[in-house]
PDB file of C-alpha atoms in Angstrom:
ATOM      1  CA  MET A1179      18.385   5.261 -29.535  1.00 50.00           C
ATOM      2  CA  GLU A1180      14.904   4.568 -28.206  1.00 53.00           C
ATOM      3  CA  SER A1181      16.171   2.012 -25.679  1.00 54.00           C
ATOM      4  CA  GLU A1182      18.604   4.576 -24.250  1.00 54.00           C
ATOM      5  CA  ALA A1183      15.728   6.997 -23.716  1.00 52.00           C
ATOM      6  CA  LYS A1184      13.737   4.279 -21.948  1.00 52.00           C
ATOM      7  CA  GLN A1185      16.698   3.477 -19.706  1.00 50.00           C
ATOM      8  CA  LYS A1186      17.023   7.126 -18.710  1.00 50.00           C
ATOM      9  CA  VAL A1187      13.314   7.297 -17.868  1.00 50.00           C
ATOM     10  CA  ILE A1188      13.465   4.067 -15.875  1.00 50.00           C
ATOM     11  CA  GLY A1189      16.537   5.290 -14.005  1.00 47.00           C
ATOM     12  CA  PHE A1190      14.825   8.590 -13.207  1.00 47.00           C
ATOM     13  CA  ASN A1191      11.756   6.789 -11.906  1.00 59.00           C
ATOM     14  CA  ASP A1192      13.902   4.484  -9.788  1.00 67.00           C
ATOM     15  CA  LEU A1193      15.561   7.451  -8.085  1.00 73.00           C
ATOM     16  CA  ASN A1194      12.135   8.749  -7.118  1.00 74.00           C
ATOM     17  CA  PHE A1195      10.900   5.306  -6.145  1.00 75.00           C
ATOM     18  CA  TYR A1196      13.238   4.759  -3.199  1.00 81.00           C
ATOM     19  CA  PRO A1197      12.350   7.783  -1.023  1.00 84.00           C
ATOM     20  CA  ILE A1198       8.650   7.383  -1.757  1.00 83.00           C
ATOM     21  CA  SER A1199       8.747   3.675  -0.985  1.00 85.00           C
ATOM     22  CA  ILE A1200      10.511   4.329   2.320  1.00 88.00           C
ATOM     23  CA  ILE A1201       7.831   6.853   3.277  1.00 89.00           C
ATOM     24  CA  LEU A1202       5.098   4.383   2.293  1.00 87.00           C
ATOM     25  CA  LEU A1203       6.695   1.572   4.283  1.00 90.00           C
ATOM     26  CA  ILE A1204       7.130   3.712   7.398  1.00 92.00           C
ATOM     27  CA  SER A1205       3.571   5.038   7.280  1.00 90.00           C
ATOM     28  CA  SER A1206       2.169   1.559   6.631  1.00 91.00           C
ATOM     29  CA  LEU A1207       4.154   0.189   9.558  1.00 93.00           C
ATOM     30  CA  TYR A1208       2.773   2.958  11.769  1.00 93.00           C
ATOM     31  CA  PHE A1209      -0.835   2.214  10.773  1.00 91.00           C
ATOM     32  CA  LEU A1210      -0.265  -1.530  11.078  1.00 93.00           C
ATOM     33  CA  THR A1211       1.038  -1.154  14.650  1.00 94.00           C
ATOM     34  CA  SER A1212      -1.940   1.065  15.436  1.00 93.00           C
ATOM     35  CA  GLU A1213      -4.319  -1.603  14.158  1.00 93.00           C
ATOM     36  CA  CYS A1214      -2.451  -4.307  16.104  1.00 93.00           C
ATOM     37  CA  ARG A1215      -2.889  -2.249  19.282  1.00 95.00           C
ATOM     38  CA  GLN A1216      -6.615  -2.017  18.587  1.00 94.00           C
ATOM     39  CA  LEU A1217      -6.743  -5.763  17.945  1.00 93.00           C
ATOM     40  CA  ILE A1218      -4.976  -6.511  21.233  1.00 94.00           C
ATOM     41  CA  GLY A1219      -7.201  -4.056  23.101  1.00 94.00           C
ATOM     42  CA  SER A1220     -10.523  -5.314  21.787  1.00 93.00           C
ATOM     43  CA  GLY A1221      -9.717  -8.978  21.165  1.00 91.00           C
ATOM     44  CA  PHE A1222     -11.771 -10.848  18.610  1.00 89.00           C
ATOM     45  CA  GLY A1223     -14.432  -8.130  18.740  1.00 92.00           C
ATOM     46  CA  TYR A1224     -12.084  -6.240  16.426  1.00 92.00           C
ATOM     47  CA  PHE A1225     -13.197  -8.436  13.533  1.00 92.00           C
ATOM     48  CA  LEU A1226     -16.898  -7.645  14.034  1.00 93.00           C
ATOM     49  CA  SER A1227     -16.597  -4.190  12.456  1.00 90.00           C
ATOM     50  CA  VAL A1228     -16.282  -3.810   8.684  1.00 87.00           C
ATOM     51  CA  TRP A1229     -14.379  -0.560   9.190  1.00 87.00           C
ATOM     52  CA  ASN A1230     -11.548  -2.420  10.895  1.00 90.00           C
ATOM     53  CA  TYR A1231     -11.101  -4.564   7.796  1.00 90.00           C
ATOM     54  CA  LEU A1232     -10.896  -1.405   5.708  1.00 87.00           C
ATOM     55  CA  ASP A1233      -8.262  -0.074   8.113  1.00 88.00           C
ATOM     56  CA  ILE A1234      -6.028  -3.126   8.113  1.00 91.00           C
ATOM     57  CA  ILE A1235      -6.140  -4.082   4.416  1.00 89.00           C
ATOM     58  CA  PRO A1236      -4.166  -1.064   3.096  1.00 89.00           C
ATOM     59  CA  ALA A1237      -1.658  -1.325   5.957  1.00 90.00           C
ATOM     60  CA  VAL A1238      -0.923  -4.917   4.943  1.00 91.00           C
ATOM     61  CA  VAL A1239      -1.174  -4.640   1.148  1.00 88.00           C
ATOM     62  CA  ILE A1240       0.858  -1.440   0.620  1.00 87.00           C
ATOM     63  CA  PRO A1241       4.151  -2.961   1.885  1.00 89.00           C
ATOM     64  CA  ILE A1242       3.478  -6.003  -0.304  1.00 87.00           C
ATOM     65  CA  ILE A1243       3.019  -3.712  -3.302  1.00 83.00           C
ATOM     66  CA  VAL A1244       6.214  -1.785  -2.562  1.00 84.00           C
ATOM     67  CA  VAL A1245       8.288  -4.936  -2.143  1.00 84.00           C
ATOM     68  CA  SER A1246       6.814  -6.584  -5.245  1.00 82.00           C
ATOM     69  CA  ASP A1247       7.457  -3.427  -7.259  1.00 78.00           C
ATOM     70  CA  TYR A1248      11.024  -3.346  -5.970  1.00 78.00           C
ATOM     71  CA  MET A1249      11.477  -6.996  -6.978  1.00 79.00           C
ATOM     72  CA  ARG A1250       9.933  -6.249 -10.411  1.00 75.00           C
ATOM     73  CA  LEU A1251       7.252  -8.918 -10.116  1.00 72.00           C
ATOM     74  CA  ARG A1252       4.372  -9.277 -12.533  1.00 69.00           C
ATOM     75  CA  TYR A1253       3.160  -5.821 -13.412  1.00 71.00           C
ATOM     76  CA  ASP A1254      -0.502  -6.785 -13.880  1.00 72.00           C
ATOM     77  CA  LEU A1255      -0.533  -8.233 -10.363  1.00 74.00           C
ATOM     78  CA  ILE A1256       0.820  -4.977  -8.979  1.00 75.00           C
ATOM     79  CA  HIS A1257      -1.881  -3.003 -10.804  1.00 78.00           C
ATOM     80  CA  SER A1258      -4.564  -5.262  -9.373  1.00 80.00           C
ATOM     81  CA  MET A1259      -3.245  -4.840  -5.842  1.00 81.00           C
ATOM     82  CA  ASN A1260      -3.008  -1.056  -6.336  1.00 80.00           C
ATOM     83  CA  ALA A1261      -6.615  -0.934  -7.510  1.00 84.00           C
ATOM     84  CA  PHE A1262      -7.808  -3.055  -4.581  1.00 84.00           C
ATOM     85  CA  THR A1263      -5.926  -0.952  -2.059  1.00 84.00           C
ATOM     86  CA  ALA A1264      -7.149   2.311  -3.580  1.00 84.00           C
ATOM     87  CA  MET A1265     -10.736   1.028  -3.456  1.00 84.00           C
ATOM     88  CA  THR A1266     -10.446   0.129   0.245  1.00 83.00           C
ATOM     89  CA  MET A1267      -8.903   3.509   1.022  1.00 81.00           C
ATOM     90  CA  TRP A1268     -11.783   5.295  -0.723  1.00 83.00           C
ATOM     91  CA  LEU A1269     -14.283   3.163   1.178  1.00 83.00           C
ATOM     92  CA  LYS A1270     -12.455   4.043   4.380  1.00 78.00           C
ATOM     93  CA  PHE A1271     -12.913   7.694   3.463  1.00 81.00           C
ATOM     94  CA  LEU A1272     -16.695   7.157   3.657  1.00 80.00           C
ATOM     95  CA  TYR A1273     -16.296   6.452   7.369  1.00 74.00           C
ATOM     96  CA  PHE A1274     -15.367  10.084   7.943  1.00 76.00           C
ATOM     97  CA  LEU A1275     -18.351  11.527   6.073  1.00 73.00           C
TER      98      LEU A1275
END
């Protein structure tokens, strides 16, 4: 009985996962292309600013997280990547203060 309840919860979460993951992938692709344009425009000077690292890390790591979650890879690895990405996004928020 308990396993049936877990299957229903997992199925419900999976239905929500697909639209959210598509939105995350599209937005990450947008920000990644934006960062690539900046890299092409400024050359290797792009890597001299710490803020550029904080811009590119989430755009690269978020698609990796979505794909690894879709493939049901190690859950502790996904949590670590989520924590790292969230930390960089919060640090990026400091840029706007």
